[in-house]
Short mmCIF file of C-alpha atoms and ligand atoms in Angstrom, two decimals:
data_model
loop_
_atom_site.label_atom_id
_atom_site.label_comp_id
_atom_site.label_asym_id
_atom_site.label_seq_id
_atom_site.Cartn_x
_atom_site.Cartn_y
_atom_site.Cartn_z
CA MET A 26 109.30 117.91 77.64
CA LEU A 27 112.21 120.13 78.60
CA ASN A 28 110.63 120.65 81.97
CA LYS A 29 110.26 116.93 82.46
CA ASN A 30 113.90 116.29 81.51
CA PHE A 31 114.96 118.96 83.90
CA TYR A 32 112.71 117.47 86.50
CA SER A 33 114.18 113.96 86.32
CA LEU A 34 117.68 115.43 86.57
CA PHE A 35 116.54 117.44 89.56
CA ALA A 36 114.86 114.38 91.12
CA GLY A 37 118.04 112.34 90.65
CA THR A 38 120.12 115.02 92.32
CA LEU A 39 117.63 115.24 95.15
CA GLY A 40 117.91 111.47 95.59
CA LEU A 41 121.66 111.74 95.95
CA LEU A 42 121.35 114.63 98.35
CA LEU A 43 118.86 112.66 100.38
CA SER A 44 121.28 109.71 100.58
CA ALA A 45 123.98 112.08 101.76
CA CYS A 46 121.69 113.61 104.40
CA THR A 47 120.46 110.29 105.76
CA GLY A 48 124.05 109.22 106.24
CA ALA A 49 124.35 106.45 103.61
CA GLN A 50 127.96 105.32 103.59
CA GLN A 51 130.04 105.02 100.46
CA ASN A 52 129.63 101.26 100.11
CA SER A 53 126.16 100.97 101.56
CA PRO A 54 123.42 99.84 99.18
CA GLY A 55 122.14 103.43 98.99
CA ALA A 56 125.27 105.12 97.73
CA GLY A 57 125.09 106.26 94.11
CA THR A 58 121.91 104.28 93.45
CA PRO A 59 118.91 106.09 92.00
CA SER A 60 115.96 106.38 94.35
CA LEU A 61 112.55 104.95 93.47
CA ARG A 62 110.74 107.42 95.73
CA GLU A 63 112.53 110.38 94.15
CA THR A 64 112.27 109.11 90.59
CA PHE A 65 108.49 108.70 90.82
CA ARG A 66 107.80 111.48 93.32
CA ASN A 67 105.58 113.39 90.90
CA ASP A 68 103.76 110.25 89.76
CA PHE A 69 102.70 108.03 92.66
CA LEU A 70 103.92 106.87 96.06
CA ILE A 71 106.37 103.97 96.08
CA GLY A 72 105.73 101.61 98.96
CA THR A 73 107.04 98.46 100.54
CA ALA A 74 105.70 95.95 103.06
CA LEU A 75 107.71 95.87 106.29
CA ASN A 76 108.21 93.04 108.76
CA VAL A 77 109.09 93.35 112.46
CA PRO A 78 112.93 93.39 112.15
CA GLN A 79 112.66 96.06 109.46
CA ILE A 80 110.34 98.24 111.55
CA GLU A 81 112.78 97.90 114.44
CA GLU A 82 115.73 98.70 112.12
CA ARG A 83 117.60 95.60 113.26
CA ASP A 84 119.48 95.06 110.00
CA PRO A 85 121.66 98.07 109.14
CA LYS A 86 121.50 97.38 105.40
CA ALA A 87 117.71 97.35 105.38
CA ALA A 88 117.60 100.35 107.70
CA ALA A 89 119.78 102.35 105.30
CA LEU A 90 117.99 101.33 102.13
CA ILE A 91 114.29 101.55 103.01
CA PRO A 92 114.06 105.33 103.69
CA LEU A 93 116.04 106.10 100.54
CA GLN A 94 113.84 104.05 98.26
CA PHE A 95 110.30 104.15 99.66
CA ASN A 96 107.86 106.81 100.81
CA ALA A 97 105.01 104.50 101.79
CA VAL A 98 104.94 101.47 104.09
CA THR A 99 102.44 98.68 104.71
CA PRO A 100 102.80 96.38 107.72
CA GLU A 101 103.25 92.87 106.32
CA ASN A 102 101.58 91.22 109.32
CA ILE A 103 101.49 93.31 112.50
CA MET A 104 98.15 95.05 111.95
CA LYS A 105 96.30 91.87 111.06
CA ALA A 106 93.65 90.86 113.58
CA GLU A 107 95.58 87.87 114.99
CA VAL A 108 98.41 90.19 116.05
CA ILE A 109 96.63 93.43 116.90
CA HIS A 110 93.56 91.91 118.60
CA PRO A 111 94.72 88.60 120.09
CA GLN A 112 91.94 88.20 122.65
CA TRP A 113 88.37 89.37 123.04
CA ASP A 114 89.29 92.39 125.20
CA LYS A 115 92.95 92.70 124.43
CA TYR A 116 94.56 94.86 121.78
CA ASN A 117 98.23 94.98 121.00
CA PHE A 118 99.22 98.29 119.42
CA GLU A 119 102.90 98.18 120.28
CA MET A 120 104.33 97.26 116.87
CA GLY A 121 101.76 99.32 114.96
CA ASP A 122 102.70 102.37 117.01
CA LYS A 123 106.37 101.70 116.26
CA LEU A 124 105.54 101.57 112.56
CA VAL A 125 103.72 104.91 112.74
CA ALA A 126 106.72 106.49 114.53
CA TYR A 127 109.14 104.97 111.99
CA ALA A 128 107.09 106.34 109.10
CA GLN A 129 106.89 109.81 110.65
CA LYS A 130 110.63 109.88 111.21
CA ASN A 131 111.28 108.94 107.58
CA ASN A 132 108.57 111.03 105.99
CA MET A 133 106.55 108.06 104.77
CA LYS A 134 102.85 107.34 104.57
CA VAL A 135 101.41 104.28 106.31
CA ASN A 136 98.84 102.15 104.55
CA ALA A 137 97.32 100.12 107.36
CA HIS A 138 96.55 96.50 106.47
CA THR A 139 93.92 95.26 107.20
CA LEU A 140 90.70 95.54 109.25
CA ILE A 141 88.36 92.84 107.96
CA TRP A 142 89.89 89.70 106.42
CA HIS A 143 88.99 86.03 106.76
CA SER A 144 92.66 84.97 107.08
CA GLN A 145 95.04 85.48 110.01
CA LEU A 146 92.14 85.86 112.42
CA PRO A 147 92.83 85.30 116.13
CA ALA A 148 91.96 81.83 117.43
CA PHE A 149 89.11 83.17 119.59
CA VAL A 150 87.29 84.45 116.49
CA ARG A 151 87.76 81.23 114.56
CA ASN A 152 86.09 79.43 117.45
CA ILE A 153 83.04 81.68 117.68
CA LYS A 154 79.87 79.93 116.56
CA ASP A 155 77.12 82.49 117.03
CA ALA A 156 76.38 85.46 114.80
CA ASP A 157 75.95 87.94 117.66
CA SER A 158 79.47 87.39 118.94
CA ILE A 159 80.92 87.73 115.43
CA LYS A 160 78.99 90.96 115.03
CA GLN A 161 80.35 92.24 118.32
CA PHE A 162 83.92 91.30 117.40
CA PHE A 163 83.50 92.97 114.00
CA THR A 164 82.16 96.21 115.49
CA ASN A 165 84.61 96.40 118.40
CA HIS A 166 87.55 95.54 116.18
CA ILE A 167 86.88 98.26 113.62
CA ASN A 168 85.87 100.86 116.19
CA THR A 169 88.91 100.30 118.39
CA VAL A 170 91.65 99.67 115.84
CA ALA A 171 90.57 102.25 113.24
CA ALA A 172 90.04 104.90 115.95
CA HIS A 173 93.46 104.22 117.49
CA TYR A 174 95.15 105.01 114.17
CA ASP A 175 92.80 107.71 112.89
CA GLY A 176 94.87 110.33 111.12
CA LYS A 177 98.10 108.53 112.09
CA VAL A 178 97.81 106.25 109.09
CA PHE A 179 97.23 107.63 105.62
CA SER A 180 94.89 104.83 104.61
CA TRP A 181 93.27 101.56 105.62
CA ASP A 182 92.62 98.41 103.64
CA VAL A 183 89.19 98.21 105.28
CA VAL A 184 88.18 94.91 103.71
CA ASN A 185 90.63 92.44 102.19
CA GLU A 186 89.82 89.59 99.79
CA ALA A 187 86.03 89.43 100.08
CA LEU A 188 85.54 88.01 96.58
CA GLU A 189 85.75 84.61 94.92
CA GLU A 190 87.37 84.23 91.51
CA ASP A 191 83.98 84.30 89.76
CA GLY A 192 83.16 87.67 91.30
CA SER A 193 80.68 86.36 93.87
CA LEU A 194 81.16 87.09 97.56
CA ARG A 195 83.63 84.80 99.33
CA LYS A 196 81.93 82.43 101.76
CA SER A 197 83.90 83.76 104.67
CA ILE A 198 82.94 83.68 108.33
CA PHE A 199 81.77 87.28 107.91
CA LEU A 200 79.45 86.56 104.99
CA GLN A 201 78.08 83.49 106.72
CA LYS A 202 77.38 85.14 110.06
CA LEU A 203 76.64 88.74 109.06
CA GLY A 204 75.12 88.49 105.60
CA GLU A 205 76.12 90.29 102.43
CA ASP A 206 75.85 93.83 103.80
CA TYR A 207 78.86 93.29 106.04
CA ILE A 208 81.20 95.02 103.59
CA VAL A 209 79.15 98.22 103.47
CA GLU A 210 78.93 98.04 107.28
CA ALA A 211 82.70 97.68 107.60
CA PHE A 212 83.21 100.85 105.58
CA ARG A 213 80.46 102.65 107.50
CA LEU A 214 82.13 101.86 110.82
CA ALA A 215 85.61 102.71 109.49
CA GLN A 216 84.38 106.03 108.14
CA LYS A 217 83.09 106.95 111.57
CA ALA A 218 86.06 105.66 113.55
CA SER A 219 88.69 106.95 111.15
CA PRO A 220 87.48 110.12 109.45
CA HIS A 221 91.02 111.28 108.66
CA SER A 222 92.33 108.21 106.84
CA GLU A 223 91.52 107.04 103.32
CA LEU A 224 89.49 103.85 103.03
CA TYR A 225 90.18 101.14 100.45
CA TYR A 226 88.93 97.76 99.26
CA ASN A 227 91.88 95.41 98.58
CA ASP A 228 92.03 92.07 96.75
CA TYR A 229 94.06 89.86 94.40
CA ASN A 230 93.09 89.07 90.80
CA ILE A 231 90.52 91.87 90.67
CA GLU A 232 92.16 92.95 87.44
CA GLN A 233 90.68 89.80 85.87
CA PRO A 234 87.32 90.48 84.22
CA ARG A 235 84.96 88.30 86.30
CA LYS A 236 86.43 89.18 89.66
CA ARG A 237 86.76 92.82 88.56
CA ALA A 238 83.02 92.92 87.81
CA GLY A 239 82.38 91.66 91.35
CA ALA A 240 84.65 94.36 92.80
CA ILE A 241 82.92 97.06 90.76
CA ALA A 242 79.51 95.90 91.98
CA LEU A 243 80.76 95.92 95.55
CA ILE A 244 82.25 99.42 95.27
CA LYS A 245 79.04 100.73 93.68
CA LYS A 246 77.04 99.24 96.51
CA ILE A 247 79.17 101.05 99.10
CA GLN A 248 78.81 104.30 97.18
CA ALA A 249 75.05 103.84 96.74
CA ALA A 250 74.72 103.47 100.52
CA GLY A 251 76.29 106.92 100.87
CA VAL A 252 79.36 105.46 102.54
CA ARG A 253 82.88 106.66 101.79
CA ILE A 254 85.34 104.55 99.81
CA ASP A 255 88.42 106.35 98.51
CA GLY A 256 90.26 103.70 96.59
CA VAL A 257 90.77 100.16 95.46
CA GLY A 258 93.92 98.10 95.95
CA ILE A 259 94.90 95.59 93.28
CA GLN A 260 97.36 93.33 95.10
CA GLY A 261 99.53 92.44 92.08
CA HIS A 262 100.93 89.03 93.06
CA TRP A 263 101.72 88.16 89.47
CA ARG A 264 104.09 85.93 87.55
CA ALA A 265 106.98 87.51 85.68
CA TYR A 266 106.18 85.52 82.54
CA ASN A 267 102.43 85.93 82.56
CA ILE A 268 101.19 89.46 83.18
CA SER A 269 97.95 90.51 81.59
CA LEU A 270 98.65 94.16 80.78
CA LYS A 271 95.33 94.40 78.99
CA ASP A 272 93.36 93.34 82.08
CA ILE A 273 95.40 95.68 84.26
CA GLU A 274 94.87 98.63 81.92
CA GLU A 275 91.12 97.99 81.69
CA SER A 276 90.96 97.76 85.47
CA ILE A 277 92.70 101.08 85.99
CA ARG A 278 90.21 102.69 83.62
CA GLU A 279 87.11 101.01 85.03
CA PHE A 280 87.93 101.45 88.71
CA SER A 281 88.97 105.07 88.30
CA ALA A 282 85.76 105.74 86.36
CA LEU A 283 83.98 105.07 89.69
CA GLY A 284 85.66 108.19 91.06
CA ILE A 285 88.18 106.35 93.26
CA LYS A 286 91.97 106.02 93.25
CA VAL A 287 93.69 102.85 92.13
CA MET A 288 96.58 101.41 94.12
CA PHE A 289 98.89 98.48 93.38
CA THR A 290 99.35 97.28 96.91
CA GLU A 291 101.35 94.04 97.07
CA LEU A 292 103.39 93.91 93.89
CA ASP A 293 105.77 90.99 93.36
CA LEU A 294 106.53 89.00 90.23
CA GLY A 295 107.16 85.35 91.07
CA VAL A 296 109.45 83.35 88.76
CA LEU A 297 108.89 79.83 90.11
CA PRO A 298 106.53 77.16 88.76
CA ASN A 299 103.01 77.21 90.08
CA PRO A 300 101.73 74.03 91.75
CA TRP A 301 98.25 74.64 90.30
CA ASP A 302 96.62 76.32 87.33
CA SER A 303 95.00 79.25 89.05
CA ASP A 304 96.92 82.39 90.00
CA ALA A 305 95.01 82.92 93.26
CA ALA A 306 97.14 84.42 96.06
CA ASP A 307 95.13 82.61 98.74
CA VAL A 308 97.41 82.45 101.81
CA ASN A 309 95.63 79.31 103.03
CA LYS A 310 96.51 77.29 99.93
CA LYS A 311 99.68 75.28 100.40
CA ALA A 312 101.53 72.59 98.40
CA GLU A 313 104.29 70.05 99.13
CA TYR A 314 107.95 70.78 98.43
CA ASN A 315 109.86 68.86 95.76
CA ALA A 316 113.13 69.81 94.03
CA LYS A 317 111.46 70.25 90.63
CA MET A 318 109.39 73.05 92.08
CA ASN A 319 112.55 74.87 93.22
CA PRO A 320 114.57 75.12 90.00
CA TYR A 321 116.87 78.09 90.83
CA PRO A 322 118.23 77.53 94.36
CA THR A 323 121.62 79.10 93.56
CA GLY A 324 120.79 81.88 91.12
CA LEU A 325 118.40 83.03 88.43
CA PRO A 326 119.27 82.18 84.80
CA ASP A 327 119.57 85.19 82.47
CA SER A 328 116.62 83.99 80.39
CA ILE A 329 114.34 84.25 83.43
CA GLN A 330 115.97 87.43 84.68
CA SER A 331 115.14 89.08 81.37
CA LYS A 332 111.49 88.06 81.74
CA LEU A 333 111.45 89.66 85.17
CA ASN A 334 113.04 92.84 83.78
CA LYS A 335 110.52 93.03 80.97
CA GLY A 336 107.60 92.35 83.28
CA TYR A 337 108.58 95.24 85.55
CA LYS A 338 109.35 97.53 82.62
CA ASP A 339 105.98 96.89 80.97
CA LEU A 340 104.15 97.40 84.24
CA PHE A 341 105.80 100.69 85.16
CA THR A 342 105.37 101.99 81.60
CA LEU A 343 101.66 101.29 82.03
CA PHE A 344 101.58 102.79 85.54
CA LEU A 345 103.18 106.00 84.24
CA LYS A 346 100.62 106.22 81.45
CA TYR A 347 97.91 106.29 84.13
CA LYS A 348 99.84 108.12 86.84
CA GLY A 349 96.96 110.56 87.38
CA LYS A 350 94.72 107.68 88.44
CA ILE A 351 97.25 105.68 90.48
CA GLY A 352 97.95 106.72 94.07
CA ARG A 353 100.61 104.23 95.07
CA VAL A 354 102.62 101.24 93.93
CA THR A 355 103.74 99.07 96.85
CA PHE A 356 106.11 96.10 96.62
CA TRP A 357 105.34 93.18 98.91
CA GLY A 358 108.70 93.19 100.68
CA VAL A 359 112.08 94.90 100.41
CA ASN A 360 114.39 92.21 99.07
CA ASP A 361 114.17 88.75 97.54
CA GLY A 362 115.44 87.04 100.69
CA GLN A 363 112.51 88.09 102.86
CA SER A 364 109.72 87.77 100.30
CA TRP A 365 106.78 85.63 101.42
CA LEU A 366 107.07 83.90 98.01
CA ASN A 367 110.05 81.89 99.31
CA ASN A 368 107.57 80.08 101.56
CA TRP A 369 104.24 80.34 99.82
CA PRO A 370 102.59 78.29 98.43
CA ILE A 371 105.51 75.88 99.02
CA GLN A 372 107.88 76.16 101.99
CA GLY A 373 111.61 76.60 101.48
CA ARG A 374 111.95 77.70 97.85
CA THR A 375 114.26 80.37 96.42
CA ASN A 376 112.25 83.04 94.62
CA TYR A 377 113.38 86.32 93.02
CA PRO A 378 110.27 88.51 92.79
CA LEU A 379 111.45 91.96 93.93
CA LEU A 380 113.83 94.74 92.81
CA PHE A 381 116.59 94.18 95.41
CA ASP A 382 118.59 90.96 95.77
CA ARG A 383 119.40 89.07 98.95
CA GLU A 384 122.28 91.46 99.66
CA PHE A 385 120.00 94.48 99.11
CA LYS A 386 121.75 95.26 95.83
CA PRO A 387 119.50 96.72 93.12
CA LYS A 388 118.80 94.10 90.45
CA GLN A 389 118.55 94.66 86.70
CA ALA A 390 114.80 94.80 87.25
CA PHE A 391 115.34 97.84 89.49
CA TYR A 392 117.05 99.67 86.65
CA SER A 393 114.32 98.57 84.21
CA VAL A 394 111.84 100.31 86.49
CA ILE A 395 113.94 103.48 86.86
CA GLU A 396 114.45 103.58 83.08
CA THR A 397 110.73 103.75 82.37
CA LYS A 398 111.02 107.26 83.75
CA THR A 399 114.43 108.31 82.51
CA THR A 400 114.72 106.89 78.98
CA LYS A 401 112.98 107.96 75.82
CA ALA A 402 111.00 104.73 75.58
CA GLY A 403 109.55 105.20 79.02
CA LYS A 404 108.83 108.87 78.44
CA LYS A 405 106.78 108.35 75.29
CA ASP A 406 103.68 107.60 77.29
CA ASN A 407 104.46 109.97 80.06
C1 XIL B 514 101.22 87.40 103.71
C2 XIL B 514 102.53 87.73 104.44
O1 XIL B 514 103.45 88.24 103.50
C3 XIL B 514 103.09 86.49 105.12
O2 XIL B 514 104.21 86.83 105.93
C4 XIL B 514 102.01 85.82 105.96
O3 XIL B 514 102.51 84.61 106.47
C5 XIL B 514 100.75 85.55 105.17
O4 XIL B 514 100.31 86.77 104.57
N1 XIL B 514 97.56 88.89 100.47
C6 XIL B 514 97.57 89.77 101.53
C7 XIL B 514 98.74 89.79 102.46
O5 XIL B 514 96.66 90.61 101.65
O6 XIL B 514 98.37 90.15 103.77
C8 XIL B 514 99.46 88.46 102.46
O7 XIL B 514 100.64 88.60 103.26
C9 XIL B 514 99.79 88.02 101.05
C10 XIL B 514 98.54 87.86 100.23
#
């Protein structure tokens, strides 16, 4: 206990030192603020998704804050097939290479996202009709992209979102053209092309029992084929007022019992009404804007803010309880202003799902997360 107390004090001091070393100015968002990456440095990596302006350090506030708070980065879009492999014989590694250099400079790990996914495919793939050409794209894509980043990225989301809500395989172009072994094949190719990076399966809602059972079956199948899979990513696009801690806890236990690491890879807690009943984070599902669906355009009421704080506090208390099984917790974005949830599933809303506000100031939810580590309540389980 004493050791732990000493450790958090030490971690806090280190955080401050780090802000001093990286040149954070007195009134920059970094000054005097605790650091997530330092606070949880003995527990799990703390990641964020980055977009192009952030990778290129175009906004000084973002450029100052990101290296202080995060030690893992996931490209929000630039390693998806439509960007990195725009034409049959053309690959575009420019932004991905910039991300790798950025991460090296700031002592961060890159989780590459993602090799095989039915969404954000380049137009030429969506137009392919025959199975042979899909197979060739699939093989070339994994071989070329995974090999280019072998060892330069810490991990790959090899396959993203291959399951339906009932746990069956999604009827994607890959399932239809390649048959149900395509997932094992994707991991087999990735293992060969990228022997020095960890390989994960990533999906949303796989904490829910039916979809979780599908994910477990899929992971067991990969393992039974003698193919390497190192971890599973639970995306974590949840709602602040409706988080199933029980499902999440069971998932951590069941997935880690398979001998793999568990990651929370795209965490954000939306606070806006849902246009439909299901919680699916399907990027292709869209709904029409109306003012009722955008209830907090000028600020979040305290009653909702407190739900967000509690949601984050409960989650991180749980994550700390299972820190030995969790490799990384990544937020899907840096601040509320650039979160995809302002435009999905309805364009033009004002959402508040992350720990930093539109001015990059830490929100109450940020301190709720830090406190799970530094207060007595948080420590009980730790
Ligand atoms: C989202 C990005 O945040 C958006 O910018 C993009 O327009 C659509 O994709 N699950 C995933 C992520 O695996 O890649 C998605 O990212 C969000 C849902």
